[in-house]
PDB file of C-alpha atoms in Angstrom:
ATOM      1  CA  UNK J1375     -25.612 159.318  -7.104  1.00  0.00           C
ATOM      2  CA  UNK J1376     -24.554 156.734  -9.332  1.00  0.00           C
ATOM      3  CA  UNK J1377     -26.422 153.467  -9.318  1.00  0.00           C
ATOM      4  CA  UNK J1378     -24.197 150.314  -8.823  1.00  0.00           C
ATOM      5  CA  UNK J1379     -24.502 147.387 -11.004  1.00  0.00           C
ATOM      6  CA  UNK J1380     -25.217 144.018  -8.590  1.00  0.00           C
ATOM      7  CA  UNK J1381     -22.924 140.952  -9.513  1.00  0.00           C
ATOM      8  CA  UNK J1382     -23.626 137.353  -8.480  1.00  0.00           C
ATOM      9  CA  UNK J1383     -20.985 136.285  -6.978  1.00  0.00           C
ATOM     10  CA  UNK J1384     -19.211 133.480  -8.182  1.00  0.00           C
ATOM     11  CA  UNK J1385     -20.388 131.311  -4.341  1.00  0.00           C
ATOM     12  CA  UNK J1386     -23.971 131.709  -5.480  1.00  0.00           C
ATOM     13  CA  UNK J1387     -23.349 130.327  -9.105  1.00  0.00           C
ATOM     14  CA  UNK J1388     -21.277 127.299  -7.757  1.00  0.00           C
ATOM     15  CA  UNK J1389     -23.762 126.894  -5.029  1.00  0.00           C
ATOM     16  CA  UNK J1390     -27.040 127.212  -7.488  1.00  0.00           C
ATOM     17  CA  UNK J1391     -25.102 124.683  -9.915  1.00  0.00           C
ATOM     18  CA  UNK J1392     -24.120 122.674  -7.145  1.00  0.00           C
ATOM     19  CA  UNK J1393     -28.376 122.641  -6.420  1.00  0.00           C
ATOM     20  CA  UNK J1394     -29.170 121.897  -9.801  1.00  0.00           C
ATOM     21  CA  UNK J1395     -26.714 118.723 -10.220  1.00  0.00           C
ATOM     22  CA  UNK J1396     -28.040 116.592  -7.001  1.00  0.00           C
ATOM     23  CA  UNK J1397     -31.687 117.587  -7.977  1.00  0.00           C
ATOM     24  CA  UNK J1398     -30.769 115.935 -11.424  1.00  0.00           C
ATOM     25  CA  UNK J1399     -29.123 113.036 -10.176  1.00  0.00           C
ATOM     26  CA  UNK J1400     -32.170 112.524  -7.614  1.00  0.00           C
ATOM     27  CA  UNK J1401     -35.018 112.627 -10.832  1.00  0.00           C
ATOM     28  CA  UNK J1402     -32.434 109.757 -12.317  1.00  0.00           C
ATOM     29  CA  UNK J1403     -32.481 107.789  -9.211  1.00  0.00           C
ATOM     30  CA  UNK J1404     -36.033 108.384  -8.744  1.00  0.00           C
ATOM     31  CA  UNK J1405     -36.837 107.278 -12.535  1.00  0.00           C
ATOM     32  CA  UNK J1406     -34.378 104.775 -12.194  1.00  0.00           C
ATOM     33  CA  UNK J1407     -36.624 103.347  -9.591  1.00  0.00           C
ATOM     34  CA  UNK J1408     -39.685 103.184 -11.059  1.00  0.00           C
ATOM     35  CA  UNK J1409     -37.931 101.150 -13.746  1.00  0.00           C
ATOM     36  CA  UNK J1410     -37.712  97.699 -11.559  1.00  0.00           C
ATOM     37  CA  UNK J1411     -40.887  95.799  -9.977  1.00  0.00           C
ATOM     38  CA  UNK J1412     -41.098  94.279  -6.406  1.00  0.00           C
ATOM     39  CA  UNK J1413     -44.195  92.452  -6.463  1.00  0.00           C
ATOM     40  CA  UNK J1414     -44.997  89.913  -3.602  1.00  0.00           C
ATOM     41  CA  UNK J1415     -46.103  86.209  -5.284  1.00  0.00           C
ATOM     42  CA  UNK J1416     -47.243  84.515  -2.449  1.00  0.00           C
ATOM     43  CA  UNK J1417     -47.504  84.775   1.696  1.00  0.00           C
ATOM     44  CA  UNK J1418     -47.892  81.680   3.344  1.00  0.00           C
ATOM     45  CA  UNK J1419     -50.461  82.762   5.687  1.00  0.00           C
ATOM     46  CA  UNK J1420     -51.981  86.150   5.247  1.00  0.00           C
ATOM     47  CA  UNK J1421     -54.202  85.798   8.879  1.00  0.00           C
ATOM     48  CA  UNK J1422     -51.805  84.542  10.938  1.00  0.00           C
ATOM     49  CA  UNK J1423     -52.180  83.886  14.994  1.00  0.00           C
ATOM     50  CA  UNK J1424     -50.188  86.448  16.883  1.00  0.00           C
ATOM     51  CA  UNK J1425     -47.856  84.199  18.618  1.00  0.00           C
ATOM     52  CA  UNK J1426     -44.398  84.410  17.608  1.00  0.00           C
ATOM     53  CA  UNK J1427     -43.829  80.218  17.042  1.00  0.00           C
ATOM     54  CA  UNK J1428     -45.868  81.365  14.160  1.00  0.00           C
ATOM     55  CA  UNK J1429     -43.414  81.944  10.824  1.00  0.00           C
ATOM     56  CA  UNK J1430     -44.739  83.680   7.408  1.00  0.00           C
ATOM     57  CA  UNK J1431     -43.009  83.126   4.600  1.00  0.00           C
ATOM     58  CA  UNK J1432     -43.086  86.248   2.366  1.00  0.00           C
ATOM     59  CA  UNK J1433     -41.786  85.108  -1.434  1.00  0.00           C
ATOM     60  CA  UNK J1434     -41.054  88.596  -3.593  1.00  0.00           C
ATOM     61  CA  UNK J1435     -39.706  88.833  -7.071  1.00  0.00           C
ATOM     62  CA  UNK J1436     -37.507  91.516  -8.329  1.00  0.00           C
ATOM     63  CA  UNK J1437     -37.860  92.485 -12.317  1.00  0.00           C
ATOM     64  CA  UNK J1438     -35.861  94.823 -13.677  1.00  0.00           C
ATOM     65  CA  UNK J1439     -37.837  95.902 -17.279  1.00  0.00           C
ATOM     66  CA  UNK J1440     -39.968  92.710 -17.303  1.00  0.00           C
ATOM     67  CA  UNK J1441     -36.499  90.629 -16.665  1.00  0.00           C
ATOM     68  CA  UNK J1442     -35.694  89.226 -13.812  1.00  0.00           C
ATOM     69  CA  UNK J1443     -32.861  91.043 -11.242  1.00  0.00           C
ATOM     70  CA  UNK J1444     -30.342  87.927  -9.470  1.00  0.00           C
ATOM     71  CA  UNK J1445     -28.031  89.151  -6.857  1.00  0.00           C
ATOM     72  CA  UNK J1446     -30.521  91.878  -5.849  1.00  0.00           C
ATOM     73  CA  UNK J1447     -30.454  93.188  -2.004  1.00  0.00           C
ATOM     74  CA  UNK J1448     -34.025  92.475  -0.298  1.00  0.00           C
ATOM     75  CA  UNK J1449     -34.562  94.520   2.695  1.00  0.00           C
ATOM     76  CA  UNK J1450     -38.370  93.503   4.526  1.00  0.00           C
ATOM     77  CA  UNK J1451     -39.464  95.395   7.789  1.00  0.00           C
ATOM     78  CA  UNK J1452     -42.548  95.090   9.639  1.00  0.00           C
ATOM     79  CA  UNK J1453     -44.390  97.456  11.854  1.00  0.00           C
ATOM     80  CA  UNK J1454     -44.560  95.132  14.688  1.00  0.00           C
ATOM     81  CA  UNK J1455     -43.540  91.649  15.237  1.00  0.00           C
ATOM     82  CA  UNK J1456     -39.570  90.740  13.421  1.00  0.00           C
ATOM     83  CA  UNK J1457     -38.224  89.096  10.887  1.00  0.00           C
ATOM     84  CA  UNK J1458     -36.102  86.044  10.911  1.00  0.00           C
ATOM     85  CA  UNK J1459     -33.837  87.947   8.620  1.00  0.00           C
ATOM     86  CA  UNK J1460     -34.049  91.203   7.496  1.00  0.00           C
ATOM     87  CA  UNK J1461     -31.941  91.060   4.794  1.00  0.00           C
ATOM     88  CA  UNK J1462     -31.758  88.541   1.812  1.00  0.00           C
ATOM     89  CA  UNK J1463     -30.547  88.155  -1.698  1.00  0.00           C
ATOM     90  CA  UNK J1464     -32.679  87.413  -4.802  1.00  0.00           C
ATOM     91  CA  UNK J1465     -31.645  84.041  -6.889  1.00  0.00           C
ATOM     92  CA  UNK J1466     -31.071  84.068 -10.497  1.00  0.00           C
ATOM     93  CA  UNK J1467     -35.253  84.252 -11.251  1.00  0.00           C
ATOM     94  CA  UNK J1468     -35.431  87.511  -9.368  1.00  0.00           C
ATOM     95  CA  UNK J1469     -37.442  85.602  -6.430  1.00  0.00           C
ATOM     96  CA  UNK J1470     -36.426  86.006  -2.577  1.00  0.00           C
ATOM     97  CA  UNK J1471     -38.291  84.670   0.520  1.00  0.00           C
ATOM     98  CA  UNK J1472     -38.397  86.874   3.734  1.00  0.00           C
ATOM     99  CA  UNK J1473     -39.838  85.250   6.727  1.00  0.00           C
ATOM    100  CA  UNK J1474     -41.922  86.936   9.033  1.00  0.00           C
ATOM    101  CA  UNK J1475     -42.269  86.343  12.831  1.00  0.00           C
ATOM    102  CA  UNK J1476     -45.641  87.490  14.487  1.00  0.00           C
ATOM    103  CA  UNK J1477     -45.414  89.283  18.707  1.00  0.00           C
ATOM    104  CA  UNK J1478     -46.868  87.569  20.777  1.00  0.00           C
ATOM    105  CA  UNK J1479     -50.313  89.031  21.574  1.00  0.00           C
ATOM    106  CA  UNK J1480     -50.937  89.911  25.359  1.00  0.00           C
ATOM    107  CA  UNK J1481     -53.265  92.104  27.452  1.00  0.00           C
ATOM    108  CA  UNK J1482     -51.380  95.065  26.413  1.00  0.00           C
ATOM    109  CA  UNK J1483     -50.734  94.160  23.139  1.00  0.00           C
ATOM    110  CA  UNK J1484     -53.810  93.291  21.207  1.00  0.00           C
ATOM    111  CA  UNK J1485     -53.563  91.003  17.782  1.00  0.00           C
ATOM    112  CA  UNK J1486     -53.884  94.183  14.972  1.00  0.00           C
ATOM    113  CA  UNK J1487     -52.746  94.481  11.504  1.00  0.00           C
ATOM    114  CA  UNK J1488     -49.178  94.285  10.796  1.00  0.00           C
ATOM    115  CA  UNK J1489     -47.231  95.726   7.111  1.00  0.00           C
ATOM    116  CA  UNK J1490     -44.345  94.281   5.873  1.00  0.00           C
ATOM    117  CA  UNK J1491     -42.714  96.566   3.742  1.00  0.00           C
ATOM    118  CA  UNK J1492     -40.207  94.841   1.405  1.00  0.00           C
ATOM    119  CA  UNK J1493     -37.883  97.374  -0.843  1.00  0.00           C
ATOM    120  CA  UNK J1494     -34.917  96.535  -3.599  1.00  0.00           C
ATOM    121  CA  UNK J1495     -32.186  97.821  -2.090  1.00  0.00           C
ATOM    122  CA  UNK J1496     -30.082  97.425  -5.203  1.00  0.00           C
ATOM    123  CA  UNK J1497     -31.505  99.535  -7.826  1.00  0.00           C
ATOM    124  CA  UNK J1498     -29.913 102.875  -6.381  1.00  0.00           C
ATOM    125  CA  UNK J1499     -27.174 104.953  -8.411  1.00  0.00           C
ATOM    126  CA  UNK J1500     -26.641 107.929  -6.719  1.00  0.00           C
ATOM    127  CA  UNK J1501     -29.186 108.352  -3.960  1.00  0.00           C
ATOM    128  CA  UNK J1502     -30.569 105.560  -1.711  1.00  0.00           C
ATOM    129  CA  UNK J1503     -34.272 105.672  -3.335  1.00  0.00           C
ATOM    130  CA  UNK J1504     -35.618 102.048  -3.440  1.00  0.00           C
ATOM    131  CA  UNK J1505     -38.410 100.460  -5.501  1.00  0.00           C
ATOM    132  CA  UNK J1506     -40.559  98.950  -2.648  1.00  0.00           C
ATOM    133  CA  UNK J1507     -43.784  96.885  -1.942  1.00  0.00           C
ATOM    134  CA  UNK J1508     -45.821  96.105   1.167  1.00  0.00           C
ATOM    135  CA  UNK J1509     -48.233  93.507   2.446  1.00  0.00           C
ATOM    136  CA  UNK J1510     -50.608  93.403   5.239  1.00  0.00           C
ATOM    137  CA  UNK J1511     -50.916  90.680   7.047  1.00  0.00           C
ATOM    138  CA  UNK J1512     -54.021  90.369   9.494  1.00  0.00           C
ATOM    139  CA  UNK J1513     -53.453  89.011  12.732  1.00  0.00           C
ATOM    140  CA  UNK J1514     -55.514  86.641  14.538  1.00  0.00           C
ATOM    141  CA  UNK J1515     -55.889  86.046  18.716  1.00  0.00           C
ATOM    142  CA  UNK J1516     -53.415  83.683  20.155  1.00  0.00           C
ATOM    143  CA  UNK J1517     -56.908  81.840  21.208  1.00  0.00           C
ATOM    144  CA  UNK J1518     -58.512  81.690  17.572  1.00  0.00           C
ATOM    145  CA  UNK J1519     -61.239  84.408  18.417  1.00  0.00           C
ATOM    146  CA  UNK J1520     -61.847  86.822  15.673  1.00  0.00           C
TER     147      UNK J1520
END
C-alpha cells in the first residue's frame, strides 16, 4: 500500500487567511481604541431623586492622544431611567453634554443605582469597538428618605 501525501486545499488556505486578516484588523481597531479618552468632567447631580422631572446633565470630553476630538459621535445609555438624547456630537474642545432623565420610583420600582455608560462612537476603522466610560449615579426616594 502506498501512503498518500495530504494537500490543503486551496478553501482552507483562503479560509485560514481570510481568519487571520479580520483578527488583524480587530487588534488595530481594538488598539486604535485604547488610543482616545472618554472621561466624564462633571455630573450635575450624582444622587439624584428618582422622579423623572429630575434632569442630569452628564458633560464628557473626548481626547484623542491628549488632543481634543470635535465632531466626535457620543452615544450615552443608562440601565434604567432615559436619556433626553441619546446621541450627541462633541464641539471643537472635545466636550459633549448628555442629559439624563431618572424613572419614576414606585412600589414596584424601588430608587437603586443607575450606570450611564457613555462610548465614542467615532474612533472605529474597521470594526465597531468604541472607547467608552460609565458613571453611576445613586438614586434617591421620590420622598427624600435615604
Amino acid at each position: 500500500m502506498e501512503k498518500k501525501k495530504r494537500k490543503i486545499g486551496l478553501k482552507y488556505i483562503v479560509a485560514g487567511a481570510l481568519i487571520l486578516f479580520f483578527s488583524l484588523c480587530w487588534l488595530f481597531d481594538w488598539l486604535w481604541a485604547k488610543t482616545y479618552d472618554v472621561c466624564v468632567v462633571s455630573v450635575s447631580d450624582e444622587a439624584p431623586r428618582a422622579d423623572s422631572s429630575v434632569r442630569v446633565e452628564i458633560v464628557v470630553r473626548v481626547t484623542h492622544f491628549g488632543k481634543p476630538s470635535a465632531g466626535h459621535d457620543i452615544y450615552a445609555l443608562p440601565t434604567a431611567g432615559s436619556m433626553v438624547a441619546y446621541m450627541t456630537v462633541t464641539d471643537e474642545d472635545g466636550y459633549a453634554t448628555v442629559v439624563y432623565t431618572p424613572y419614576t420610583e414606585t412600589a414596584f420600582t424601588p430608587a437603586r443605582d443607575v450606570t450611564v455608560t457613555i462610548r465614542d462612537q467615532s474612533n472605529s476603522v474597521i470594526w465597531e469597538i468604541n472607547a467608552a466610560t460609565s458613571v453611576t449615579l445613586r438614586l434617591q426616594p421620590k420622598s427624600g428618605e435615604a
